[in-house]
PDB file of C-alpha atoms in Angstrom:
ATOM      1  CA  UNK A   5      77.738  51.872  61.740  1.00  0.00           C
ATOM      2  CA  UNK A   6      79.816  52.335  58.742  1.00  0.00           C
ATOM      3  CA  UNK A   7      78.211  53.714  55.412  1.00  0.00           C
ATOM      4  CA  UNK A   8      78.464  50.161  54.034  1.00  0.00           C
ATOM      5  CA  UNK A   9      76.783  48.659  56.805  1.00  0.00           C
ATOM      6  CA  UNK A  10      73.910  51.288  56.584  1.00  0.00           C
ATOM      7  CA  UNK A  11      73.681  50.766  52.793  1.00  0.00           C
ATOM      8  CA  UNK A  12      73.325  46.802  53.460  1.00  0.00           C
ATOM      9  CA  UNK A  13      70.758  47.101  55.922  1.00  0.00           C
ATOM     10  CA  UNK A  14      68.796  49.681  53.990  1.00  0.00           C
ATOM     11  CA  UNK A  15      68.968  47.181  50.870  1.00  0.00           C
ATOM     12  CA  UNK A  16      68.017  44.492  53.101  1.00  0.00           C
ATOM     13  CA  UNK A  17      64.711  46.303  54.314  1.00  0.00           C
ATOM     14  CA  UNK A  18      64.023  47.580  50.890  1.00  0.00           C
ATOM     15  CA  UNK A  19      64.316  43.898  49.450  1.00  0.00           C
ATOM     16  CA  UNK A  20      61.793  42.328  52.213  1.00  0.00           C
ATOM     17  CA  UNK A  21      59.490  44.708  51.054  1.00  0.00           C
ATOM     18  CA  UNK A  22      59.622  44.168  47.449  1.00  0.00           C
ATOM     19  CA  UNK A  23      59.961  40.330  47.053  1.00  0.00           C
ATOM     20  CA  UNK A  24      56.755  40.073  44.878  1.00  0.00           C
ATOM     21  CA  UNK A  25      58.469  42.343  42.353  1.00  0.00           C
ATOM     22  CA  UNK A  26      60.438  40.461  39.281  1.00  0.00           C
ATOM     23  CA  UNK A  27      63.434  41.207  37.884  1.00  0.00           C
ATOM     24  CA  UNK A  28      63.403  42.072  34.251  1.00  0.00           C
ATOM     25  CA  UNK A  29      65.183  39.357  31.971  1.00  0.00           C
ATOM     26  CA  UNK A  30      67.108  42.086  30.469  1.00  0.00           C
ATOM     27  CA  UNK A  31      67.659  44.513  33.356  1.00  0.00           C
ATOM     28  CA  UNK A  32      71.153  44.970  34.960  1.00  0.00           C
ATOM     29  CA  UNK A  33      69.728  45.651  38.263  1.00  0.00           C
ATOM     30  CA  UNK A  34      66.995  44.270  40.764  1.00  0.00           C
ATOM     31  CA  UNK A  35      64.144  46.253  41.700  1.00  0.00           C
ATOM     32  CA  UNK A  36      65.375  46.501  45.226  1.00  0.00           C
ATOM     33  CA  UNK A  37      68.583  47.755  43.905  1.00  0.00           C
ATOM     34  CA  UNK A  38      67.055  50.437  42.009  1.00  0.00           C
ATOM     35  CA  UNK A  39      64.978  51.751  44.818  1.00  0.00           C
ATOM     36  CA  UNK A  40      68.177  51.696  47.199  1.00  0.00           C
ATOM     37  CA  UNK A  41      70.093  53.856  44.752  1.00  0.00           C
ATOM     38  CA  UNK A  42      67.059  56.233  44.483  1.00  0.00           C
ATOM     39  CA  UNK A  43      67.118  56.387  48.273  1.00  0.00           C
ATOM     40  CA  UNK A  44      70.509  56.958  48.720  1.00  0.00           C
ATOM     41  CA  UNK A  45      70.437  59.892  45.727  1.00  0.00           C
ATOM     42  CA  UNK A  46      67.685  61.527  47.626  1.00  0.00           C
ATOM     43  CA  UNK A  47      69.322  61.249  50.985  1.00  0.00           C
ATOM     44  CA  UNK A  48      72.775  62.495  49.623  1.00  0.00           C
ATOM     45  CA  UNK A  49      71.060  65.573  48.445  1.00  0.00           C
ATOM     46  CA  UNK A  50      73.548  66.290  45.727  1.00  0.00           C
ATOM     47  CA  UNK A  51      73.185  66.898  41.874  1.00  0.00           C
ATOM     48  CA  UNK A  52      72.943  63.790  39.526  1.00  0.00           C
ATOM     49  CA  UNK A  53      76.173  64.121  38.485  1.00  0.00           C
ATOM     50  CA  UNK A  54      78.231  64.269  41.732  1.00  0.00           C
ATOM     51  CA  UNK A  55      75.917  61.589  42.931  1.00  0.00           C
ATOM     52  CA  UNK A  56      76.737  59.158  40.170  1.00  0.00           C
ATOM     53  CA  UNK A  57      80.393  59.704  40.616  1.00  0.00           C
ATOM     54  CA  UNK A  58      80.087  59.008  44.575  1.00  0.00           C
ATOM     55  CA  UNK A  59      78.528  55.743  43.787  1.00  0.00           C
ATOM     56  CA  UNK A  60      81.116  54.785  41.073  1.00  0.00           C
ATOM     57  CA  UNK A  61      83.889  55.783  43.292  1.00  0.00           C
ATOM     58  CA  UNK A  62      83.054  54.255  46.846  1.00  0.00           C
ATOM     59  CA  UNK A  63      79.812  52.094  45.890  1.00  0.00           C
ATOM     60  CA  UNK A  64      80.849  49.853  43.113  1.00  0.00           C
ATOM     61  CA  UNK A  65      81.298  46.373  45.141  1.00  0.00           C
ATOM     62  CA  UNK A  66      77.967  46.650  46.340  1.00  0.00           C
ATOM     63  CA  UNK A  67      76.670  47.697  42.787  1.00  0.00           C
ATOM     64  CA  UNK A  68      78.606  46.075  40.256  1.00  0.00           C
ATOM     65  CA  UNK A  69      75.940  46.210  37.513  1.00  0.00           C
ATOM     66  CA  UNK A  70      75.565  49.634  37.823  1.00  0.00           C
ATOM     67  CA  UNK A  71      74.537  51.125  34.450  1.00  0.00           C
ATOM     68  CA  UNK A  72      75.367  54.471  32.994  1.00  0.00           C
ATOM     69  CA  UNK A  73      74.473  57.676  34.677  1.00  0.00           C
ATOM     70  CA  UNK A  74      71.555  58.664  32.202  1.00  0.00           C
ATOM     71  CA  UNK A  75      70.167  55.185  32.376  1.00  0.00           C
ATOM     72  CA  UNK A  76      70.037  55.046  36.187  1.00  0.00           C
ATOM     73  CA  UNK A  77      68.295  58.196  36.599  1.00  0.00           C
ATOM     74  CA  UNK A  78      66.030  57.067  33.788  1.00  0.00           C
ATOM     75  CA  UNK A  79      65.161  54.185  35.637  1.00  0.00           C
ATOM     76  CA  UNK A  80      64.412  55.943  39.035  1.00  0.00           C
ATOM     77  CA  UNK A  81      61.721  57.984  37.100  1.00  0.00           C
ATOM     78  CA  UNK A  82      60.257  55.066  35.487  1.00  0.00           C
ATOM     79  CA  UNK A  83      59.952  52.896  38.423  1.00  0.00           C
ATOM     80  CA  UNK A  84      59.138  55.831  41.125  1.00  0.00           C
ATOM     81  CA  UNK A  85      55.945  54.038  41.994  1.00  0.00           C
ATOM     82  CA  UNK A  86      57.625  51.187  43.754  1.00  0.00           C
ATOM     83  CA  UNK A  87      58.352  53.902  46.546  1.00  0.00           C
ATOM     84  CA  UNK A  88      54.519  53.850  47.126  1.00  0.00           C
ATOM     85  CA  UNK A  89      55.410  50.700  48.901  1.00  0.00           C
ATOM     86  CA  UNK A  90      56.851  52.999  51.598  1.00  0.00           C
ATOM     87  CA  UNK A  91      53.962  55.244  52.700  1.00  0.00           C
ATOM     88  CA  UNK A  92      52.698  54.896  56.199  1.00  0.00           C
ATOM     89  CA  UNK A  93      49.027  54.136  56.644  1.00  0.00           C
ATOM     90  CA  UNK A  94      46.789  56.807  57.912  1.00  0.00           C
ATOM     91  CA  UNK A  95      45.631  57.335  61.441  1.00  0.00           C
ATOM     92  CA  UNK A  96      42.379  59.189  63.038  1.00  0.00           C
ATOM     93  CA  UNK A  97      44.165  62.354  63.018  1.00  0.00           C
ATOM     94  CA  UNK A  98      46.441  63.784  60.293  1.00  0.00           C
ATOM     95  CA  UNK A  99      48.401  66.877  59.325  1.00  0.00           C
ATOM     96  CA  UNK A 100      48.888  68.775  56.048  1.00  0.00           C
ATOM     97  CA  UNK A 101      51.068  71.518  55.081  1.00  0.00           C
ATOM     98  CA  UNK A 102      53.165  72.975  52.172  1.00  0.00           C
ATOM     99  CA  UNK A 103      56.526  73.490  51.490  1.00  0.00           C
ATOM    100  CA  UNK A 104      58.208  75.674  49.109  1.00  0.00           C
ATOM    101  CA  UNK A 105      61.565  73.948  46.851  1.00  0.00           C
ATOM    102  CA  UNK A 106      63.532  76.322  44.843  1.00  0.00           C
ATOM    103  CA  UNK A 107      64.260  74.953  41.668  1.00  0.00           C
ATOM    104  CA  UNK A 108      65.816  78.509  40.248  1.00  0.00           C
ATOM    105  CA  UNK A 109      67.081  81.758  41.413  1.00  0.00           C
ATOM    106  CA  UNK A 110      64.481  84.392  41.398  1.00  0.00           C
ATOM    107  CA  UNK A 111      67.017  86.569  38.887  1.00  0.00           C
ATOM    108  CA  UNK A 112      66.931  83.882  36.392  1.00  0.00           C
ATOM    109  CA  UNK A 113      63.257  83.418  35.654  1.00  0.00           C
ATOM    110  CA  UNK A 114      62.111  83.452  32.357  1.00  0.00           C
ATOM    111  CA  UNK A 115      65.420  82.814  30.750  1.00  0.00           C
ATOM    112  CA  UNK A 116      65.037  79.544  29.660  1.00  0.00           C
ATOM    113  CA  UNK A 117      61.861  77.936  27.766  1.00  0.00           C
ATOM    114  CA  UNK A 118      62.554  74.522  29.605  1.00  0.00           C
ATOM    115  CA  UNK A 119      61.804  76.308  33.070  1.00  0.00           C
ATOM    116  CA  UNK A 120      59.492  74.342  35.252  1.00  0.00           C
ATOM    117  CA  UNK A 121      59.017  76.164  38.448  1.00  0.00           C
ATOM    118  CA  UNK A 122      56.825  79.375  38.864  1.00  0.00           C
ATOM    119  CA  UNK A 123      57.255  81.939  41.064  1.00  0.00           C
ATOM    120  CA  UNK A 124      55.346  82.178  44.568  1.00  0.00           C
ATOM    121  CA  UNK A 125      55.859  82.733  48.216  1.00  0.00           C
ATOM    122  CA  UNK A 126      57.591  80.567  50.688  1.00  0.00           C
ATOM    123  CA  UNK A 127      58.408  81.527  54.262  1.00  0.00           C
ATOM    124  CA  UNK A 128      57.656  85.052  53.356  1.00  0.00           C
ATOM    125  CA  UNK A 129      60.171  85.219  50.692  1.00  0.00           C
ATOM    126  CA  UNK A 130      59.583  84.876  46.792  1.00  0.00           C
ATOM    127  CA  UNK A 131      61.077  81.626  45.178  1.00  0.00           C
ATOM    128  CA  UNK A 132      60.652  80.089  41.702  1.00  0.00           C
ATOM    129  CA  UNK A 133      59.923  76.625  42.154  1.00  0.00           C
ATOM    130  CA  UNK A 134      57.333  74.178  43.323  1.00  0.00           C
ATOM    131  CA  UNK A 135      55.045  73.554  46.264  1.00  0.00           C
ATOM    132  CA  UNK A 136      55.319  69.952  47.783  1.00  0.00           C
ATOM    133  CA  UNK A 137      51.841  69.182  50.021  1.00  0.00           C
ATOM    134  CA  UNK A 138      52.327  66.492  52.819  1.00  0.00           C
ATOM    135  CA  UNK A 139      49.709  64.412  54.658  1.00  0.00           C
ATOM    136  CA  UNK A 140      51.494  63.035  57.710  1.00  0.00           C
ATOM    137  CA  UNK A 141      49.962  60.871  60.372  1.00  0.00           C
ATOM    138  CA  UNK A 142      50.090  61.293  63.846  1.00  0.00           C
ATOM    139  CA  UNK A 143      53.510  59.825  64.310  1.00  0.00           C
ATOM    140  CA  UNK A 144      54.746  62.147  61.697  1.00  0.00           C
ATOM    141  CA  UNK A 145      55.173  59.528  58.540  1.00  0.00           C
ATOM    142  CA  UNK A 146      53.973  60.377  55.445  1.00  0.00           C
ATOM    143  CA  UNK A 147      50.653  58.913  54.102  1.00  0.00           C
ATOM    144  CA  UNK A 148      50.462  60.730  50.954  1.00  0.00           C
ATOM    145  CA  UNK A 149      51.756  63.638  48.742  1.00  0.00           C
ATOM    146  CA  UNK A 150      51.259  65.890  45.963  1.00  0.00           C
ATOM    147  CA  UNK A 151      52.969  68.836  44.304  1.00  0.00           C
ATOM    148  CA  UNK A 152      52.629  71.697  41.301  1.00  0.00           C
ATOM    149  CA  UNK A 153      54.384  74.652  40.705  1.00  0.00           C
ATOM    150  CA  UNK A 154      54.932  77.374  43.736  1.00  0.00           C
ATOM    151  CA  UNK A 155      52.270  79.672  42.391  1.00  0.00           C
ATOM    152  CA  UNK A 156      49.229  77.528  43.253  1.00  0.00           C
ATOM    153  CA  UNK A 157      47.118  78.335  46.277  1.00  0.00           C
ATOM    154  CA  UNK A 158      47.068  75.502  49.157  1.00  0.00           C
ATOM    155  CA  UNK A 159      43.298  74.947  48.353  1.00  0.00           C
ATOM    156  CA  UNK A 160      44.706  73.204  45.184  1.00  0.00           C
ATOM    157  CA  UNK A 161      45.717  70.304  47.101  1.00  0.00           C
ATOM    158  CA  UNK A 162      42.018  69.602  48.408  1.00  0.00           C
ATOM    159  CA  UNK A 163      41.687  66.477  46.425  1.00  0.00           C
ATOM    160  CA  UNK A 164      44.474  64.964  48.170  1.00  0.00           C
ATOM    161  CA  UNK A 165      43.016  65.511  51.567  1.00  0.00           C
ATOM    162  CA  UNK A 166      39.378  64.491  50.434  1.00  0.00           C
ATOM    163  CA  UNK A 167      40.615  61.024  49.503  1.00  0.00           C
ATOM    164  CA  UNK A 168      40.995  60.413  53.294  1.00  0.00           C
ATOM    165  CA  UNK A 169      37.181  61.218  54.131  1.00  0.00           C
ATOM    166  CA  UNK A 170      35.910  58.713  56.524  1.00  0.00           C
ATOM    167  CA  UNK A 171      39.278  57.633  57.296  1.00  0.00           C
ATOM    168  CA  UNK A 172      41.261  60.250  58.864  1.00  0.00           C
ATOM    169  CA  UNK A 173      40.637  64.314  59.788  1.00  0.00           C
ATOM    170  CA  UNK A 174      43.194  65.925  58.503  1.00  0.00           C
ATOM    171  CA  UNK A 175      44.458  69.365  60.308  1.00  0.00           C
ATOM    172  CA  UNK A 176      45.622  72.642  58.050  1.00  0.00           C
ATOM    173  CA  UNK A 177      46.394  76.072  58.681  1.00  0.00           C
ATOM    174  CA  UNK A 178      44.048  78.643  57.395  1.00  0.00           C
ATOM    175  CA  UNK A 179      45.686  78.668  53.972  1.00  0.00           C
ATOM    176  CA  UNK A 180      43.957  75.924  53.142  1.00  0.00           C
ATOM    177  CA  UNK A 181      40.581  77.350  53.390  1.00  0.00           C
ATOM    178  CA  UNK A 182      38.591  78.027  50.364  1.00  0.00           C
ATOM    179  CA  UNK A 183      35.217  80.358  50.045  1.00  0.00           C
ATOM    180  CA  UNK A 184      33.545  77.029  48.882  1.00  0.00           C
ATOM    181  CA  UNK A 185      34.438  73.410  48.703  1.00  0.00           C
ATOM    182  CA  UNK A 186      36.488  72.432  51.320  1.00  0.00           C
ATOM    183  CA  UNK A 187      36.771  68.533  52.294  1.00  0.00           C
ATOM    184  CA  UNK A 188      34.873  67.373  54.876  1.00  0.00           C
ATOM    185  CA  UNK A 189      37.544  65.684  56.940  1.00  0.00           C
ATOM    186  CA  UNK A 190      39.679  68.845  56.593  1.00  0.00           C
ATOM    187  CA  UNK A 191      39.796  70.798  60.034  1.00  0.00           C
ATOM    188  CA  UNK A 192      41.006  74.526  59.791  1.00  0.00           C
ATOM    189  CA  UNK A 193      43.071  75.185  63.052  1.00  0.00           C
ATOM    190  CA  UNK A 194      43.107  79.003  63.685  1.00  0.00           C
ATOM    191  CA  UNK A 195      46.963  80.385  64.723  1.00  0.00           C
ATOM    192  CA  UNK A 196      48.032  78.981  68.275  1.00  0.00           C
ATOM    193  CA  UNK A 197      45.726  76.026  68.382  1.00  0.00           C
ATOM    194  CA  UNK A 198      46.095  72.433  67.778  1.00  0.00           C
ATOM    195  CA  UNK A 199      49.735  72.527  68.192  1.00  0.00           C
ATOM    196  CA  UNK A 200      50.326  68.990  67.595  1.00  0.00           C
ATOM    197  CA  UNK A 201      50.367  70.085  63.774  1.00  0.00           C
ATOM    198  CA  UNK A 202      54.024  71.381  64.615  1.00  0.00           C
ATOM    199  CA  UNK A 203      54.790  67.508  63.741  1.00  0.00           C
ATOM    200  CA  UNK A 204      55.024  68.267  59.961  1.00  0.00           C
ATOM    201  CA  UNK A 205      57.457  71.391  60.629  1.00  0.00           C
ATOM    202  CA  UNK A 206      59.605  68.517  62.111  1.00  0.00           C
ATOM    203  CA  UNK A 207      59.311  66.636  59.248  1.00  0.00           C
ATOM    204  CA  UNK A 208      60.019  69.611  56.853  1.00  0.00           C
ATOM    205  CA  UNK A 209      63.016  70.519  58.832  1.00  0.00           C
ATOM    206  CA  UNK A 210      64.548  67.215  58.814  1.00  0.00           C
ATOM    207  CA  UNK A 211      64.191  66.997  54.980  1.00  0.00           C
ATOM    208  CA  UNK A 212      65.524  70.573  54.891  1.00  0.00           C
ATOM    209  CA  UNK A 213      68.784  69.767  57.128  1.00  0.00           C
ATOM    210  CA  UNK A 214      69.251  66.319  55.915  1.00  0.00           C
ATOM    211  CA  UNK A 215      68.194  65.866  52.457  1.00  0.00           C
ATOM    212  CA  UNK A 216      69.058  69.430  51.580  1.00  0.00           C
ATOM    213  CA  UNK A 217      65.674  69.572  50.203  1.00  0.00           C
ATOM    214  CA  UNK A 218      64.957  73.122  50.051  1.00  0.00           C
ATOM    215  CA  UNK A 219      66.564  73.838  46.596  1.00  0.00           C
ATOM    216  CA  UNK A 220      67.231  71.183  44.104  1.00  0.00           C
ATOM    217  CA  UNK A 221      68.264  71.747  40.359  1.00  0.00           C
ATOM    218  CA  UNK A 222      66.063  69.353  38.258  1.00  0.00           C
ATOM    219  CA  UNK A 223      64.834  70.780  34.855  1.00  0.00           C
ATOM    220  CA  UNK A 224      62.426  67.859  33.892  1.00  0.00           C
ATOM    221  CA  UNK A 225      59.271  67.396  35.973  1.00  0.00           C
ATOM    222  CA  UNK A 226      58.975  63.931  35.708  1.00  0.00           C
ATOM    223  CA  UNK A 227      62.389  63.565  37.358  1.00  0.00           C
ATOM    224  CA  UNK A 228      61.691  66.153  40.060  1.00  0.00           C
ATOM    225  CA  UNK A 229      58.671  64.211  41.092  1.00  0.00           C
ATOM    226  CA  UNK A 230      60.690  60.841  41.314  1.00  0.00           C
ATOM    227  CA  UNK A 231      63.270  62.787  43.438  1.00  0.00           C
ATOM    228  CA  UNK A 232      60.213  63.557  46.050  1.00  0.00           C
ATOM    229  CA  UNK A 233      59.048  60.264  45.743  1.00  0.00           C
ATOM    230  CA  UNK A 234      62.429  58.605  46.706  1.00  0.00           C
ATOM    231  CA  UNK A 235      63.002  61.381  49.230  1.00  0.00           C
ATOM    232  CA  UNK A 236      59.710  60.640  51.142  1.00  0.00           C
ATOM    233  CA  UNK A 237      60.036  57.122  50.997  1.00  0.00           C
ATOM    234  CA  UNK A 238      63.773  57.548  52.627  1.00  0.00           C
ATOM    235  CA  UNK A 239      62.232  59.543  55.244  1.00  0.00           C
ATOM    236  CA  UNK A 240      59.558  57.016  56.211  1.00  0.00           C
ATOM    237  CA  UNK A 241      61.903  54.077  56.340  1.00  0.00           C
ATOM    238  CA  UNK A 242      64.645  55.990  58.488  1.00  0.00           C
ATOM    239  CA  UNK A 243      62.092  57.643  60.706  1.00  0.00           C
ATOM    240  CA  UNK A 244      61.172  54.032  61.868  1.00  0.00           C
ATOM    241  CA  UNK A 245      64.668  52.474  61.410  1.00  0.00           C
ATOM    242  CA  UNK A 246      64.828  51.857  65.217  1.00  0.00           C
ATOM    243  CA  UNK A 247      61.290  51.675  65.719  1.00  0.00           C
ATOM    244  CA  UNK A 248      58.598  53.892  66.860  1.00  0.00           C
ATOM    245  CA  UNK A 249      59.251  54.000  70.623  1.00  0.00           C
ATOM    246  CA  UNK A 250      57.014  56.796  72.515  1.00  0.00           C
ATOM    247  CA  UNK A 251      58.026  58.077  75.801  1.00  0.00           C
ATOM    248  CA  UNK A 252      56.209  58.260  79.183  1.00  0.00           C
ATOM    249  CA  UNK A 253      54.066  60.878  78.180  1.00  0.00           C
ATOM    250  CA  UNK A 254      53.402  59.023  74.498  1.00  0.00           C
ATOM    251  CA  UNK A 255      55.830  61.255  72.732  1.00  0.00           C
ATOM    252  CA  UNK A 256      57.578  59.895  69.986  1.00  0.00           C
ATOM    253  CA  UNK A 257      60.718  61.631  68.762  1.00  0.00           C
ATOM    254  CA  UNK A 258      61.544  61.875  65.018  1.00  0.00           C
ATOM    255  CA  UNK A 259      65.066  62.057  64.218  1.00  0.00           C
ATOM    256  CA  UNK A 260      66.832  60.977  60.752  1.00  0.00           C
ATOM    257  CA  UNK A 261      70.073  62.748  61.602  1.00  0.00           C
ATOM    258  CA  UNK A 262      72.329  59.916  61.881  1.00  0.00           C
ATOM    259  CA  UNK A 263      71.650  58.838  58.352  1.00  0.00           C
ATOM    260  CA  UNK A 264      73.119  62.058  56.938  1.00  0.00           C
ATOM    261  CA  UNK A 265      75.534  61.281  54.263  1.00  0.00           C
TER     262      UNK A 265
END
């Protein structure tokens, strides 16, 4: 499948899910075009200028009404709520974990008053950035997410888990446990137990390898959250591209490597 074929089919899938979203009379792009470009930006995993040069050079026949770069990324930020349409449904069992995203090299911490990230630990090393919390269902698809600065404790994301009380039991590691106030639907799993939780590590691995998600260069929080929203929507769409087909043991192998741009 060529890049053009892939983008065309991606647009068709997104357009099918957004038929009820009207186009503004003065807008240059249709809503499904905005979301498609946002997902391509997330999948490409490069900076805003490099992405815009690539789209303008190679994809202009597909998006002939492409706006200026700054306006395009304002559209991504303004309409990031559209990505909620591509979040997965909860299942009886789910898994939650956090993922550190580096926004700034630690040696440059505090040099700018516009710094949005804070210092925290991720994978046993210090980063200056953000902490993303994901909840995935039993198939490894993203059900919901939230983010904050890297210095917050994992228990900060208890409200994200608690909203699924009565719907989904969420498996977590000991880092989510608080002295009091743990959500009723949160199950803390000791090390070495409930290995089904490894599905979320597979998700993080794919985001790191394909979307270059471990380090991004955003300097405004709203644009950073938009990047997260489009990245996770892209993951859900691509992970289900060929359907979720379990093997003879009931295991579903997730992969988005073939869509790397």
